[in-house]
PDB file of C-alpha atoms in Angstrom:
ATOM      1  CA  MET A  17     118.219 325.508 120.837  1.00  0.00           C
ATOM      2  CA  SER A  18     114.814 325.502 120.766  1.00  0.00           C
ATOM      3  CA  SER A  19     112.323 323.349 122.896  1.00  0.00           C
ATOM      4  CA  GLU A  20     111.169 321.308 119.441  1.00  0.00           C
ATOM      5  CA  GLU A  21     114.657 320.325 119.002  1.00  0.00           C
ATOM      6  CA  LYS A  22     115.049 319.277 122.600  1.00  0.00           C
ATOM      7  CA  ARG A  23     111.998 317.327 122.766  1.00  0.00           C
ATOM      8  CA  HIS A  24     113.425 315.772 119.568  1.00  0.00           C
ATOM      9  CA  GLY A  25     116.811 315.331 120.668  1.00  0.00           C
ATOM     10  CA  ILE A  26     115.055 313.319 123.875  1.00  0.00           C
ATOM     11  CA  ALA A  27     112.891 311.380 121.782  1.00  0.00           C
ATOM     12  CA  GLU A  28     116.356 309.968 119.820  1.00  0.00           C
ATOM     13  CA  ALA A  29     118.033 309.232 123.185  1.00  0.00           C
ATOM     14  CA  ALA A  30     114.748 307.493 124.628  1.00  0.00           C
ATOM     15  CA  GLN A  31     114.917 305.377 120.983  1.00  0.00           C
ATOM     16  CA  ALA A  32     118.275 304.960 121.105  1.00  0.00           C
ATOM     17  CA  ARG A  33     117.935 303.732 124.411  1.00  0.00           C
ATOM     18  CA  SER A  34     115.381 301.531 123.994  1.00  0.00           C
ATOM     19  CA  GLU A  35     117.073 300.068 121.434  1.00  0.00           C
ATOM     20  CA  LEU A  36     120.355 299.155 123.007  1.00  0.00           C
ATOM     21  CA  TYR A  37     118.533 297.354 125.763  1.00  0.00           C
ATOM     22  CA  ASP A  38     116.648 295.565 123.310  1.00  0.00           C
ATOM     23  CA  THR A  39     120.442 294.336 121.661  1.00  0.00           C
ATOM     24  CA  LEU A  40     121.713 293.964 125.427  1.00  0.00           C
ATOM     25  CA  SER A  41     118.697 291.478 126.091  1.00  0.00           C
ATOM     26  CA  GLN A  42     119.174 289.656 123.017  1.00  0.00           C
ATOM     27  CA  LEU A  43     123.040 289.314 123.547  1.00  0.00           C
ATOM     28  CA  LYS A  44     122.209 288.379 127.420  1.00  0.00           C
ATOM     29  CA  VAL A  45     120.034 285.405 126.226  1.00  0.00           C
ATOM     30  CA  ARG A  46     122.535 284.137 123.717  1.00  0.00           C
ATOM     31  CA  LEU A  47     125.556 284.104 125.424  1.00  0.00           C
ATOM     32  CA  ASN A  48     124.574 282.372 128.543  1.00  0.00           C
ATOM     33  CA  TYR A  49     125.509 278.855 127.827  1.00  0.00           C
ATOM     34  CA  ALA A  50     124.724 277.803 131.174  1.00  0.00           C
ATOM     35  CA  GLN A  51     121.331 278.328 130.638  1.00  0.00           C
ATOM     36  CA  ARG A  52     121.298 277.104 126.989  1.00  0.00           C
ATOM     37  CA  VAL A  53     122.433 273.974 127.964  1.00  0.00           C
ATOM     38  CA  ASP A  54     119.761 274.173 131.149  1.00  0.00           C
ATOM     39  CA  ASP A  55     116.994 274.710 128.035  1.00  0.00           C
ATOM     40  CA  ALA A  56     118.199 272.426 126.124  1.00  0.00           C
ATOM     41  CA  LEU A  57     118.588 269.850 128.760  1.00  0.00           C
ATOM     42  CA  ASP A  58     115.314 270.791 129.935  1.00  0.00           C
ATOM     43  CA  ASP A  59     113.672 270.051 126.489  1.00  0.00           C
ATOM     44  CA  ALA A  60     115.310 267.012 126.306  1.00  0.00           C
ATOM     45  CA  LYS A  61     113.730 265.465 129.413  1.00  0.00           C
ATOM     46  CA  SER A  62     109.598 266.627 128.213  1.00  0.00           C
ATOM     47  CA  ARG A  63     110.850 264.871 124.705  1.00  0.00           C
ATOM     48  CA  ILE A  64     111.952 261.672 126.355  1.00  0.00           C
ATOM     49  CA  ALA A  65     108.797 261.120 128.953  1.00  0.00           C
ATOM     50  CA  GLU A  66     106.633 262.248 126.099  1.00  0.00           C
ATOM     51  CA  GLU A  67     107.848 259.053 123.717  1.00  0.00           C
ATOM     52  CA  LYS A  68     107.878 257.037 126.595  1.00  0.00           C
ATOM     53  CA  ARG A  69     104.043 257.864 126.965  1.00  0.00           C
ATOM     54  CA  GLU A  70     103.202 257.847 123.325  1.00  0.00           C
ATOM     55  CA  ASN A  71     105.423 254.945 122.420  1.00  0.00           C
ATOM     56  CA  PRO A  72     106.678 253.324 125.303  1.00  0.00           C
ATOM     57  CA  ALA A  73     107.263 249.488 123.320  1.00  0.00           C
ATOM     58  CA  GLY A  74     109.382 251.753 121.003  1.00  0.00           C
ATOM     59  CA  PHE A  75     110.952 253.589 124.067  1.00  0.00           C
ATOM     60  CA  ALA A  76     112.175 250.697 125.771  1.00  0.00           C
ATOM     61  CA  ALA A  77     113.656 248.923 122.238  1.00  0.00           C
ATOM     62  CA  GLY A  78     115.318 252.251 122.230  1.00  0.00           C
ATOM     63  CA  VAL A  79     116.825 252.016 126.081  1.00  0.00           C
ATOM     64  CA  ALA A  80     117.808 248.525 125.357  1.00  0.00           C
ATOM     65  CA  GLY A  81     119.797 249.211 121.919  1.00  0.00           C
ATOM     66  CA  ALA A  82     121.265 252.294 123.662  1.00  0.00           C
ATOM     67  CA  ALA A  83     122.378 249.808 126.464  1.00  0.00           C
ATOM     68  CA  VAL A  84     123.678 247.306 124.208  1.00  0.00           C
ATOM     69  CA  LEU A  85     125.686 249.839 122.188  1.00  0.00           C
ATOM     70  CA  ALA A  86     127.480 251.069 125.494  1.00  0.00           C
ATOM     71  CA  GLY A  87     128.090 247.419 126.674  1.00  0.00           C
ATOM     72  CA  LEU A  88     129.860 246.711 123.342  1.00  0.00           C
ATOM     73  CA  ALA A  89     132.687 250.111 123.525  1.00  0.00           C
ATOM     74  CA  VAL A  90     132.874 249.340 127.181  1.00  0.00           C
ATOM     75  CA  TRP A  91     133.664 245.743 126.356  1.00  0.00           C
ATOM     76  CA  GLY A  92     135.676 246.834 122.934  1.00  0.00           C
ATOM     77  CA  ILE A  93     137.911 249.003 125.421  1.00  0.00           C
ATOM     78  CA  ALA A  94     138.386 246.862 127.803  1.00  0.00           C
ATOM     79  CA  SER A  95     140.036 244.284 125.114  1.00  0.00           C
ATOM     80  CA  ALA A  96     142.042 246.751 124.290  1.00  0.00           C
ATOM     81  CA  VAL A  97     143.504 247.821 127.751  1.00  0.00           C
ATOM     82  CA  ALA A  98     143.357 244.149 128.265  1.00  0.00           C
ATOM     83  CA  ARG A  99     145.566 243.105 125.300  1.00  0.00           C
ATOM     84  CA  ARG A 100     147.856 245.755 125.537  1.00  0.00           C
ATOM     85  CA  PHE A 101     148.932 244.846 128.885  1.00  0.00           C
ATOM     86  CA  SER A 102     149.119 241.215 128.274  1.00  0.00           C
TER      87      SER A 102
END
């Protein structure tokens, strides 16, 4: 094996190693679900804070609407449970 072939082989191995590390890095990001959930929550928090700053009345209306929906859901469930056990 000539020195040129050795250098070529070493260069190919270095390229393959680089591609492998890149692939492993991408897999680490994609398979780290806990980090992805944390990132999504941080993103949602920042969007909510931005909406609250830019449109406080709309934000308040949205919060009130969500509270009404949650209350109706709880009331519906409680009514169904009360009817079942009455």
